[in-house]
Amino acid sequence: MLLLAKLEYYKGKCNEALSYIEDTQMDQISLEVVTSRMLRIIAESYAIKGMCLEKIPLTSTSKFKMIEREEKTIRCYEVAGDLALLHLQELDKSQRSTGTLTQSNATVPSDDEQIGPILESALQRSPILYIKAGQLPKAVGRFRELLRAVEARSTASLRQILARQLAEVLLRGVCEKTYIPVNVSDSSDDRLDMISTKPRKYSGDRIFNPRNETEESLLLLLMSECMANRDVILSRSPEFEDARKRRYTNIAAVYDLLTIVLVKRAQSHMLCDIFERAMKFSFDEFHIWYQFALSLICSEKYTRAVLVLDECSRLNPQDPVIYLQKADIYFYHLHMFDKGIEAAEAAVALGECHPLAARACVVLGSGYGLKANESRIRGERQELTKKAMVSYSKAYSIDSNDYLAVFHLALQLAQMRHISEAMKYVKEALRLRNDHLHSLHLLALLLSVQKQYGESLELVNAALDEYPDDLNLLFTKSKLEQAFLSPQASLVTCRHMFSVWKTMYQPQETLEQPRGTGLLEKVMSDKRALTQLQLTELSDRDSVSDDVFIFERSGSIRAESIAASRVEHALSEVASSLHSTLPKQAAHQSWAIQSQIWLHLAELYLTMDKPTDAMACVQEASSLLPLSHQVSYMRGRVHEHKLEFYEAKKYYDISASINPGYVNCLQHLGIVLHHIGQNRLAEKVLRDAVNADPTAGQSWHCLGEVLQSLGDCDAASECLFTASDLEATNPIVPFHVIPRPIC
């Protein structure tokens, strides 16, 4: 009768099939005495009964009848699932007891031992019906019941699917407050007891019990990923193509869910390892390759990331996002400007039909600008600057409503000292997006060029209402208050900068604290000392690098600064291993920020003719980063202030040997050489400073004085005129403090 019901269902006659099943009175059958074959037939019959109940429409419109039908259908599916698992467990048990389970078939079930599509559908259907009925806790409980059943050989793939589905339900429908922990010892069942025997479940004292929905989701997904990796089809033969696609679709969903879980917890390194295991079956699968590339970027493994992105661009050559990401990595992390320009040019070559055409031109212009800053040849620098302007102008012509394209055009014009045009475009950028931080900062600096310090300060205060912890804005505000109001007015701002540093970084340092933290507390409580603080060069383009601190990614990073930073970082690691008072590697960035503050405080003490206090600040900076080229530079400044020129020259030489492109050091080294009578060498050093940054008026002025001492009055006059012109267009802080964001 049950087999006839199964046949009628296959013929599409659900009413006849249901009639046969009802006539057998399955509920009265004693399951403890039936054979294994009969147990499977009964399980399939319960599944078919549930399927028929789903398909046969109700004759009544009563809401209670509908609920009763839903409950009856779910019960049938649950009984079918329990019997199916019990059948497979008993089958494995009998084979082990008789010795028929050999090493060769221990993991691969035979055709007679496969669970079959009917029972597989029944096992997955009951939790889905619970979800449709809005009973999410019951759906989660049913999933857990099925996964806690002792595994049989033919249920491995099904368990992998159930684990993924439960993880998805937990991620999408459960939060911290609604999560119900797993109760391993709870075996109660609120369903009607329709069977006397249930499948065996795992039990014991050492069963792991997840504490929250994240732990349970991650555990389920890692189990699912492990099982999917084990059963993946590696053969590329045509006969396996359909099966391979099905397996890939299933495991790709697992990897997507793992990405969601791990990225929210900032576990990008773990995600990299997971995607690396997926490479063995991901040939020509763009989605997995691209996710792998993104995980490498998050893990700061940029060299490998660009190699993976190269493969992504091969698989999908018409996607501009890939080229732009490669350009971003080359520009701001690997500092390989030529390769970055090639990637940006590839994005531009895709045409203007895609929505990122304007951004591609912005990225290309940024690449030209970065390369121009690195170039030491005047003609090459001018040519690259011209190309950058052309790219920005093209971006503006493609999409005049793209605030980022307008901002970059304004920033480039400002650096070229076309102040009126830059003012026009930055206002246009703010019209398009009035809360853009960098546009607000640029407008404030342009106002300071026009000596409108009050308006500039008012604008910075308005920007700080939106971005209260942005250190670049705070530095600009401090400088404006010092110029427009008084040193006392900048006191509160300086103290707030120290507070921001403590809030952002000091909670991370819980172990060995380097020297200087005690004096930080003293300075924060000493109003007189804070009055002296000056931070105009905290984001100086020649002292910014990727390994030391960067509050914002600056678009003016020089190759010499990058090399100097890496040397200092490596030496600091060696020093840290020798002296316990030095900062650990993990704290390098945070202590570098505080070190910069101490150095600039020392510089301000020098302007107040307090070299002793300045040297104390230098000592504090040295205790944080003893091998920094800027520490050596400030030691030289203190000796120069005391007119100890030979001692100053020694420290300037040390600083310049670490970072040959540090403009401030070159300027003062030239001045010291001039004072000790080595004017030819001073001329050479100052020409290097001018070549490194042609917009630095101080370099031109010092060079003019040296040339005048050498008797070259025409050249000296030209240098002094240039310095005067540059000073007339100098902002309160250099334009280089504003980064070049490309997204």
XYZ file of C-alpha atoms in Angstrom:
743
model
C 0.000 0.000 0.000
C 2.813 2.408 0.845
C 4.620 1.607 -2.370
C 1.393 2.196 -4.298
C 1.076 5.576 -2.582
C 4.627 6.420 -3.661
C 3.797 5.426 -7.241
C 0.619 7.525 -7.281
C 2.591 10.533 -6.030
C 5.115 10.125 -8.839
C 2.183 10.067 -11.275
C 1.000 13.406 -9.834
C -2.124 11.994 -8.174
C -1.739 13.450 -4.700
C -5.284 12.640 -3.516
C -4.941 8.945 -4.391
C -1.497 8.787 -2.778
C -2.809 10.387 0.414
C -5.738 7.953 0.448
C -3.448 4.921 0.272
C -1.285 6.309 3.098
C -4.298 6.978 5.325
C -5.600 3.436 4.748
C -2.366 1.899 6.025
C -2.670 3.568 9.443
C 1.107 4.110 9.683
C 0.808 5.658 13.103
C -0.104 2.257 14.550
C 2.914 0.418 13.147
C 5.442 -0.694 15.779
C 8.739 0.606 14.507
C 10.845 -1.487 16.843
C 10.107 -4.725 14.974
C 10.184 -3.529 11.339
C 13.078 -4.268 9.011
C 15.530 -1.653 7.784
C 13.890 -1.647 4.342
C 10.446 -1.163 5.867
C 11.735 1.663 8.068
C 12.890 3.530 4.970
C 9.557 2.955 3.191
C 7.678 4.356 6.196
C 9.979 7.380 6.307
C 9.393 8.063 2.610
C 5.655 7.633 3.123
C 5.615 10.305 5.844
C 7.559 12.585 3.494
C 5.130 11.933 0.635
C 2.206 12.566 2.975
C 3.665 15.965 3.873
C 4.234 16.798 0.196
C 0.667 15.843 -0.661
C -0.715 17.957 2.175
C 1.246 20.924 0.811
C -0.080 20.477 -2.721
C -3.737 19.604 -2.068
C -5.709 22.850 -1.568
C -7.956 23.282 1.462
C -11.715 23.239 0.857
C -12.246 25.555 3.820
C -11.059 29.149 4.191
C -10.900 28.914 7.965
C -7.718 30.326 9.421
C -7.668 27.613 12.089
C -7.925 24.903 9.447
C -4.955 26.429 7.619
C -2.847 26.490 10.805
C -3.846 22.899 11.549
C -2.834 21.827 8.045
C 0.551 23.570 8.407
C 1.222 21.864 11.735
C 0.244 18.468 10.349
C 2.514 18.949 7.333
C 5.478 19.942 9.491
C 4.911 16.939 11.764
C 4.993 14.607 8.788
C 8.283 16.091 7.572
C 9.840 15.889 11.021
C 8.832 12.261 11.515
C 10.140 11.434 8.033
C 13.435 13.117 8.804
C 13.861 11.387 12.153
C 13.080 7.978 10.678
C 15.443 8.574 7.775
C 18.324 9.444 10.104
C 17.520 6.467 12.321
C 17.470 4.173 9.283
C 20.878 5.346 8.097
C 22.379 5.102 11.605
C 21.111 1.542 12.028
C 22.425 0.617 8.609
C 25.920 1.834 9.487
C 25.735 0.094 12.856
C 24.759 -3.248 11.351
C 27.503 -3.059 8.737
C 30.126 -2.359 11.364
C 28.905 -5.205 13.552
C 28.979 -7.696 10.645
C 32.318 -6.405 9.323
C 30.987 -5.439 5.891
C 32.092 -1.797 6.355
C 35.591 -1.869 4.859
C 38.222 0.817 4.426
C 37.261 1.290 0.782
C 33.578 2.017 1.433
C 33.943 3.694 4.823
C 33.390 7.154 3.368
C 31.603 6.508 0.064
C 28.083 5.064 0.512
C 26.646 2.647 -2.004
C 23.577 3.403 -4.122
C 21.312 1.509 -1.692
C 22.612 3.625 1.184
C 21.972 7.014 -0.430
C 19.397 9.105 1.389
C 17.455 9.834 -1.796
C 15.733 13.012 -3.006
C 12.445 12.428 -1.140
C 13.961 12.100 2.301
C 16.537 14.808 1.628
C 13.734 17.192 0.728
C 11.785 16.213 3.853
C 14.780 16.865 6.110
C 15.221 20.386 4.711
C 11.535 21.229 4.416
C 10.400 21.355 8.047
C 12.693 24.235 9.146
C 11.708 26.188 6.040
C 8.005 25.813 6.859
C 8.680 27.008 10.398
C 10.384 30.109 8.992
C 7.479 30.775 6.603
C 5.075 30.501 9.543
C 7.104 33.076 11.469
C 8.294 30.569 14.087
C 12.013 31.261 13.865
C 13.002 29.747 17.260
C 11.367 26.438 16.276
C 13.164 26.511 12.922
C 16.509 27.043 14.664
C 15.695 24.259 17.112
C 14.856 21.846 14.290
C 18.092 22.672 12.488
C 20.031 21.988 15.678
C 18.227 18.677 16.197
C 19.180 17.469 12.742
C 22.803 18.571 13.099
C 23.187 16.941 16.539
C 22.174 13.539 15.174
C 25.031 11.054 14.904
C 26.440 11.315 11.397
C 26.071 8.519 8.862
C 28.047 8.134 5.666
C 25.248 9.239 3.348
C 24.320 12.365 5.335
C 27.623 14.264 4.935
C 26.516 16.464 2.025
C 23.134 17.033 3.650
C 24.746 18.102 6.927
C 26.883 20.562 5.005
C 23.757 22.145 3.486
C 21.895 22.200 6.815
C 24.861 23.826 8.566
C 25.010 26.549 5.942
C 21.251 27.147 6.105
C 21.258 27.405 9.907
C 24.187 29.847 9.775
C 22.291 31.977 7.268
C 19.188 31.968 9.477
C 21.261 33.027 12.503
C 22.964 35.809 10.559
C 19.806 37.180 8.991
C 17.165 36.643 11.654
C 18.822 36.439 15.068
C 20.486 39.183 17.086
C 22.202 39.253 20.449
C 18.962 39.842 22.353
C 16.860 37.210 20.554
C 19.520 34.496 20.470
C 18.607 31.307 22.360
C 21.749 29.406 23.415
C 22.171 25.749 22.561
C 21.084 23.470 25.408
C 23.017 20.272 24.854
C 21.312 18.420 27.694
C 17.797 19.353 26.594
C 16.075 16.432 24.856
C 12.488 17.578 25.266
C 10.184 17.733 22.280
C 6.953 19.706 22.136
C 5.697 17.773 19.076
C 3.184 14.939 19.334
C 5.106 11.743 20.002
C 4.282 9.937 16.762
C 7.261 7.551 16.914
C 8.753 5.625 19.754
C 12.358 5.751 18.532
C 14.453 8.774 17.631
C 17.876 9.030 15.971
C 20.864 8.920 18.280
C 22.456 12.264 19.107
C 25.963 13.252 20.093
C 26.348 13.595 23.842
C 29.108 14.025 26.367
C 30.736 16.418 28.784
C 33.162 17.966 26.297
C 30.712 19.141 23.644
C 31.435 22.743 22.635
C 28.547 25.070 23.425
C 28.586 28.408 21.510
C 28.033 31.490 23.642
C 26.414 33.738 21.035
C 25.059 33.785 17.511
C 28.432 34.770 16.031
C 30.256 31.796 17.547
C 27.553 29.388 16.431
C 27.425 30.841 12.903
C 31.196 30.718 12.542
C 31.344 27.150 13.844
C 28.641 26.026 11.408
C 30.269 27.760 8.454
C 33.726 26.381 9.206
C 32.235 22.894 9.442
C 30.394 23.432 6.184
C 33.526 24.774 4.478
C 35.577 21.815 5.689
C 33.036 19.291 4.402
C 32.619 21.112 1.099
C 36.392 21.258 0.572
C 36.612 17.537 1.225
C 33.941 16.647 -1.331
C 34.844 19.168 -4.024
C 35.205 17.899 -7.602
C 38.570 18.850 -9.082
C 38.220 17.099 -12.425
C 37.542 19.413 -15.374
C 36.122 16.629 -17.540
C 32.867 17.454 -19.350
C 30.945 14.613 -17.663
C 31.519 16.221 -14.240
C 30.602 19.749 -15.311
C 27.055 19.796 -13.909
C 28.060 18.245 -10.597
C 31.035 20.584 -10.344
C 28.823 23.640 -10.893
C 26.375 22.499 -8.215
C 29.148 21.942 -5.702
C 30.733 25.289 -6.555
C 27.434 27.165 -6.129
C 26.967 25.599 -2.721
C 30.470 26.292 -1.440
C 30.471 29.835 -2.893
C 27.456 30.578 -0.688
C 29.432 29.275 2.318
C 32.376 31.546 1.498
C 30.097 34.553 1.131
C 28.614 33.919 4.576
C 32.081 33.411 6.055
C 33.102 36.740 4.579
C 30.167 38.468 6.256
C 30.940 36.903 9.645
C 34.710 37.420 9.640
C 34.770 40.922 8.155
C 32.390 42.144 10.853
C 34.888 40.822 13.404
C 37.949 42.203 11.554
C 39.349 38.690 11.059
C 40.743 39.328 7.594
C 43.828 37.152 8.136
C 41.644 34.142 8.874
C 39.578 34.932 5.797
C 42.743 34.958 3.669
C 43.621 31.463 4.837
C 40.120 30.230 4.011
C 40.157 31.662 0.485
C 43.642 30.312 -0.075
C 42.265 26.813 0.503
C 39.590 27.547 -2.078
C 42.095 28.230 -4.836
C 42.432 24.533 -5.685
C 38.917 24.423 -7.193
C 38.491 28.065 -8.258
C 40.072 28.003 -11.697
C 38.456 30.758 -13.790
C 35.950 31.503 -10.995
C 35.989 35.293 -10.789
C 33.917 35.611 -7.618
C 36.271 33.574 -5.410
C 39.377 35.233 -6.853
C 37.954 38.710 -6.269
C 36.926 37.909 -2.698
C 40.438 36.561 -2.105
C 41.918 39.812 -3.421
C 39.719 41.908 -1.130
C 40.661 39.799 1.892
C 44.349 40.255 1.065
C 43.846 44.024 0.862
C 42.145 44.030 4.271
C 45.048 41.988 5.650
C 47.528 44.533 4.222
C 49.154 41.887 2.029
C 49.329 44.279 -0.880
C 51.956 42.555 -3.007
C 49.903 39.374 -3.198
C 46.712 41.391 -3.587
C 47.834 43.008 -6.846
C 48.850 39.611 -8.216
C 45.388 38.249 -7.468
C 43.815 41.377 -8.942
C 45.831 40.743 -12.106
C 44.078 37.379 -12.392
C 40.723 39.070 -11.720
C 41.335 41.550 -14.528
C 42.166 38.639 -16.829
C 38.876 36.945 -15.945
C 36.842 40.152 -16.188
C 38.763 42.685 -18.294
C 35.815 45.088 -18.611
C 35.471 45.805 -14.896
C 36.974 49.245 -14.108
C 36.802 48.696 -10.334
C 39.602 46.125 -10.487
C 41.953 48.509 -12.299
C 41.156 51.328 -9.874
C 41.836 49.106 -6.874
C 45.159 48.066 -8.353
C 46.044 51.713 -8.924
C 45.113 52.582 -5.346
C 47.412 49.845 -3.980
C 50.289 50.813 -6.256
C 49.986 54.511 -5.352
C 49.408 54.478 -1.615
C 50.815 51.168 -0.364
C 53.493 49.892 -2.739
C 54.498 53.356 -4.046
C 55.025 51.996 -7.549
C 53.658 54.984 -9.416
C 54.379 53.787 -12.948
C 52.445 50.552 -12.444
C 49.634 52.472 -10.802
C 49.445 54.835 -13.760
C 49.292 51.837 -16.109
C 46.340 50.422 -14.151
C 44.566 53.801 -14.160
C 45.163 54.179 -17.886
C 43.603 50.743 -18.434
C 40.495 51.934 -16.575
C 40.367 55.131 -18.643
C 40.786 53.084 -21.839
C 37.486 51.333 -21.157
C 35.756 54.482 -22.381
C 33.212 56.864 -20.937
C 30.236 54.528 -21.049
C 30.692 53.086 -17.558
C 29.696 55.073 -14.424
C 33.271 55.214 -13.081
C 34.761 56.964 -16.108
C 35.206 60.262 -14.233
C 36.736 58.517 -11.214
C 39.174 56.700 -13.495
C 40.410 60.070 -14.766
C 40.697 61.302 -11.161
C 42.824 58.290 -10.249
C 45.020 58.807 -13.301
C 45.499 62.460 -12.399
C 46.429 61.492 -8.843
C 49.047 59.120 -10.222
C 50.591 61.831 -12.351
C 50.591 64.178 -9.363
C 52.287 61.637 -7.101
C 54.930 60.914 -9.701
C 55.495 64.645 -10.215
C 56.168 65.064 -6.489
C 58.787 62.330 -6.679
C 60.512 63.664 -9.778
C 63.739 65.634 -9.345
C 63.849 66.873 -12.940
C 62.080 70.170 -13.443
C 60.937 69.493 -17.004
C 59.567 66.076 -16.130
C 57.772 67.493 -13.103
C 56.116 70.190 -15.188
C 55.050 67.663 -17.832
C 53.516 65.362 -15.212
C 51.737 68.264 -13.537
C 50.291 69.237 -16.914
C 49.066 65.671 -17.481
C 47.468 65.665 -14.033
C 45.586 68.877 -14.859
C 44.420 67.385 -18.166
C 43.128 64.275 -16.391
C 41.295 66.276 -13.740
C 39.780 68.544 -16.385
C 38.628 65.500 -18.357
C 37.039 64.034 -15.247
C 35.207 67.319 -14.676
C 34.000 67.395 -18.278
C 32.743 63.802 -18.078
C 30.831 64.342 -14.849
C 30.612 67.918 -13.632
C 28.441 66.741 -10.725
C 31.153 64.527 -9.259
C 32.301 66.433 -6.181
C 35.524 64.418 -5.986
C 36.575 65.372 -9.523
C 35.912 69.037 -8.762
C 37.803 68.806 -5.467
C 40.882 67.284 -7.094
C 40.859 69.977 -9.754
C 40.717 72.648 -7.045
C 43.507 71.011 -5.032
C 45.802 70.779 -8.051
C 45.175 74.432 -8.892
C 45.910 75.399 -5.285
C 49.234 73.556 -5.333
C 50.062 75.349 -8.579
C 49.202 78.594 -6.695
C 46.261 79.511 -8.950
C 44.346 80.695 -5.913
C 41.339 82.377 -7.529
C 40.581 79.418 -9.805
C 41.058 76.977 -6.937
C 38.632 79.018 -4.843
C 36.032 78.807 -7.608
C 36.229 75.026 -7.955
C 36.374 74.224 -4.258
C 33.166 76.187 -3.742
C 31.636 74.177 -6.572
C 32.742 70.949 -4.849
C 31.115 72.087 -1.610
C 27.927 72.957 -3.475
C 27.811 69.360 -4.688
C 28.618 67.956 -1.248
C 28.642 70.445 1.558
C 30.012 68.082 4.226
C 33.101 66.911 2.342
C 35.922 67.167 4.867
C 38.815 67.767 2.480
C 36.941 70.413 0.494
C 36.174 72.281 3.709
C 39.816 72.076 4.746
C 41.012 73.277 1.349
C 38.637 76.249 1.394
C 39.923 77.204 4.860
C 43.516 77.157 3.601
C 42.600 79.196 0.527
C 40.979 81.787 2.785
C 44.167 81.910 4.868
C 46.155 82.632 1.694
C 44.012 85.750 1.275
C 44.754 86.619 4.930
C 41.090 86.133 5.866
C 42.026 84.389 9.090
C 38.736 85.092 10.843
C 36.625 83.566 8.072
C 39.026 80.642 7.817
C 38.839 79.972 11.558
C 35.059 80.161 11.476
C 34.967 77.608 8.645
C 37.323 75.250 10.488
C 35.141 75.446 13.590
C 32.094 74.571 11.498
C 33.947 71.615 9.989
C 34.987 70.437 13.448
C 31.326 70.307 14.435
C 30.997 67.485 11.888
C 34.458 65.961 12.411
C 35.427 66.775 16.026
C 38.351 64.334 16.200
C 40.059 65.108 12.901
C 43.629 65.985 13.834
C 44.430 67.754 10.569
C 41.610 70.206 11.181
C 42.680 70.669 14.773
C 46.231 71.497 13.696
C 44.956 74.067 11.235
C 42.680 75.543 13.884
C 45.561 75.815 16.334
C 47.724 77.630 13.794
C 44.907 79.994 12.834
C 44.208 80.826 16.466
C 47.886 81.504 17.037
C 48.045 83.840 14.027
C 44.643 85.517 14.362
C 44.034 85.531 18.120
C 46.795 84.652 20.581
C 48.783 81.659 21.865
C 46.392 81.472 24.803
C 43.460 81.009 22.424
C 45.070 77.923 20.909
C 45.593 76.392 24.358
C 42.211 74.626 24.478
C 42.675 73.280 20.961
C 46.127 71.905 21.785
C 44.867 70.240 24.925
C 42.054 68.701 22.897
C 44.628 67.306 20.467
C 46.364 65.506 23.322
C 42.981 64.254 24.517
C 42.190 62.945 21.051
C 45.507 61.107 20.974
C 44.812 59.522 24.341
C 41.307 58.519 23.305
C 42.422 57.037 19.998
C 45.646 55.308 20.963
C 46.463 55.096 24.653
C 43.809 52.471 25.533
C 45.575 50.120 23.118
C 48.838 50.314 25.094
C 48.323 48.151 28.147
C 51.758 46.609 28.611
C 55.159 48.303 28.650
C 54.720 52.050 28.432
C 57.670 53.986 27.007
C 59.002 57.049 28.697
C 57.120 60.224 27.955
C 53.629 59.210 28.995
C 54.111 60.771 32.414
C 55.196 64.073 30.931
C 52.190 63.950 28.621
C 49.928 64.044 31.677
C 51.970 66.929 33.058
C 51.733 68.932 29.843
C 47.992 68.350 29.615
C 47.588 69.782 33.067
C 50.105 72.610 32.532
C 48.347 75.505 30.875
C 51.531 77.525 30.492
C 53.312 74.733 28.626
C 50.433 74.072 26.267
C 50.412 77.689 25.227
C 53.681 77.032 23.459
C 52.454 74.121 21.328
C 52.828 74.521 17.562
C 51.885 71.771 15.123
C 52.138 73.379 11.711
C 54.274 70.661 10.194
C 52.685 67.569 11.695
C 51.583 66.448 8.266
C 54.572 67.828 6.390
C 54.755 65.964 3.145
C 58.392 65.045 3.546
C 57.858 63.473 6.951
C 54.750 61.485 6.107
C 55.066 57.815 5.260
C 53.065 54.652 5.173
C 54.825 53.042 8.113
C 54.857 55.996 10.472
C 51.641 57.877 11.221
C 49.271 59.234 8.618
C 46.071 60.797 9.882
C 44.845 60.893 6.308
C 46.523 59.356 3.307
C 48.486 62.224 1.916
C 48.896 62.617 -1.787
C 52.414 63.955 -1.423
C 54.550 61.039 -0.318
C 58.132 61.039 -1.514
C 60.238 57.957 -2.099
C 62.933 59.217 0.291
C 60.383 59.546 3.100
C 59.139 56.021 2.519
C 62.649 54.596 2.641
C 63.506 56.664 5.716
C 60.396 55.481 7.503
C 61.160 51.850 6.812
C 64.738 52.248 8.010
C 63.546 53.907 11.214
C 60.920 51.231 11.762
C 63.446 48.430 11.328
C 65.963 50.094 13.634
C 63.253 50.745 16.205
C 62.417 47.043 16.240
C 66.059 46.223 16.946
C 66.220 48.856 19.647
C 62.990 47.568 21.156
C 64.545 44.142 21.578
C 67.472 45.693 23.454
C 65.649 48.154 25.707
C 62.387 47.339 27.392
C 61.487 51.011 27.753
C 61.141 51.445 24.003
C 57.768 50.981 22.323
C 56.720 47.662 20.884
C 56.269 47.221 17.147
C 52.478 47.194 17.440
C 52.600 50.583 19.165
C 54.910 52.173 16.597
C 52.246 54.225 14.864
C 50.619 55.642 17.989
C 53.929 56.624 19.581
C 55.058 58.190 16.300
C 52.094 60.547 16.477
C 52.909 61.613 20.009
C 56.571 61.952 19.061
C 55.626 64.404 16.321
C 53.690 66.498 18.808
C 56.657 66.693 21.152
C 58.971 67.727 18.307
C 56.716 70.547 17.230
C 56.302 71.667 20.794
C 60.106 71.822 20.959
C 60.153 73.948 17.815
C 57.756 76.416 19.371
C 59.873 76.628 22.508
C 62.755 77.662 20.258
C 60.687 80.489 18.823
C 60.123 81.632 22.401
C 63.900 81.480 23.091
C 63.604 78.558 25.534
C 66.186 76.044 24.283
C 66.263 74.136 27.584
C 62.546 73.401 27.410
C 62.905 72.573 23.734
C 65.621 70.021 24.486
C 63.382 68.443 27.141
C 60.680 67.963 24.499
C 63.239 66.471 22.122
C 64.264 64.023 24.829
C 60.649 62.956 25.244
C 60.335 62.408 21.487
C 63.606 60.493 21.508
C 62.315 58.151 24.213
C 59.407 57.320 21.918
C 61.261 57.053 18.583
C 65.001 57.376 19.253
C 66.107 56.692 15.679
C 63.838 59.103 13.855
C 65.365 61.506 11.361
C 63.110 64.231 12.754
C 64.509 63.757 16.252
C 68.016 64.316 14.868
C 66.740 67.344 12.972
C 65.286 68.919 16.117
C 68.487 68.283 18.057
C 70.241 70.214 15.319
C 67.701 73.025 15.628
C 68.382 73.354 19.346
C 72.147 73.537 18.760
C 71.636 76.006 15.923
C 69.569 78.199 18.233
C 72.479 78.164 20.696
C 74.815 79.133 17.814
C 76.600 75.780 18.155
C 76.806 75.408 14.379
C 79.207 72.476 14.171
C 77.099 70.413 16.569
C 73.992 71.412 14.605
C 75.650 70.376 11.340
C 76.421 66.933 12.780
C 72.781 66.248 13.632
C 71.527 67.708 10.351
C 73.889 65.379 8.489
C 72.462 62.403 10.386
C 68.911 63.440 9.559
C 69.702 64.052 5.874
C 71.494 60.704 5.580
C 68.322 58.930 6.741
C 65.935 61.035 4.659
C 67.655 62.969 1.848
C 64.376 64.566 0.797
C 63.487 66.169 4.122
C 63.152 69.793 3.032
C 63.240 71.381 6.499
C 66.516 69.654 7.307
C 68.049 70.732 3.978
C 67.007 74.335 4.596
C 68.629 74.549 8.018
C 71.666 72.561 6.936
C 72.198 75.143 4.208
C 71.850 77.970 6.722
C 74.383 76.354 9.093
C 76.854 75.777 6.268
C 76.444 79.422 5.305
C 77.223 80.508 8.875
C 80.413 78.430 9.059
C 81.603 79.783 5.712
C 80.993 76.764 3.439
C 78.859 78.709 0.968
C 79.433 76.477 -2.077
C 78.270 73.435 -0.156
C 75.395 75.472 1.259
C 74.358 76.443 -2.289
C 74.336 72.788 -3.334
C 72.231 71.741 -0.320
C 69.730 74.569 -0.799
C 69.383 73.804 -4.502
C 68.509 70.258 -3.474
C 65.872 71.672 -1.142
C 64.425 73.844 -3.923
C 64.413 70.886 -6.275
C 62.653 68.711 -3.701
C 59.880 71.269 -3.136
C 59.824 74.254 -5.527
C 56.908 75.822 -3.616
C 58.853 76.236 -0.361
C 59.560 79.965 -0.153
C 61.999 79.503 2.748
C 64.337 77.466 0.523
C 64.372 80.153 -2.159
C 65.026 82.890 0.411
C 67.983 81.029 1.977
C 69.399 80.248 -1.463
C 69.166 83.914 -2.385
C 71.149 84.920 0.697
C 73.843 82.333 -0.026
C 74.133 83.425 -3.671
C 74.424 87.034 -2.543
C 77.343 86.055 -0.299
C 78.958 84.369 -3.285
C 78.615 87.560 -5.329
C 76.005 86.246 -7.779
C 73.636 89.169 -7.301
C 71.420 88.533 -10.368
C 70.671 84.958 -9.366
C 70.229 86.028 -5.734
C 67.739 88.719 -6.765
C 65.766 86.209 -8.821
C 65.634 83.767 -5.903
C 64.476 86.459 -3.489
C 61.749 87.615 -5.893
C 60.568 84.011 -6.229
C 60.525 83.644 -2.456
C 58.481 86.826 -2.147
C 55.933 85.589 -4.711
C 55.604 82.239 -2.963
C 55.196 83.831 0.444
C 52.307 85.900 -0.927
C 50.446 82.677 -1.813
C 51.405 80.593 1.216
C 48.505 79.179 3.264
C 48.587 78.986 7.036
C 49.706 75.356 6.694
C 50.942 73.737 3.460
C 48.431 72.464 0.939
C 50.226 69.130 1.129
C 48.470 68.266 4.393
C 45.292 67.622 2.379
C 45.249 64.072 0.994
C 44.183 62.988 -2.488
C 41.258 60.618 -1.841
C 40.184 58.620 -4.894
C 37.013 57.142 -3.470
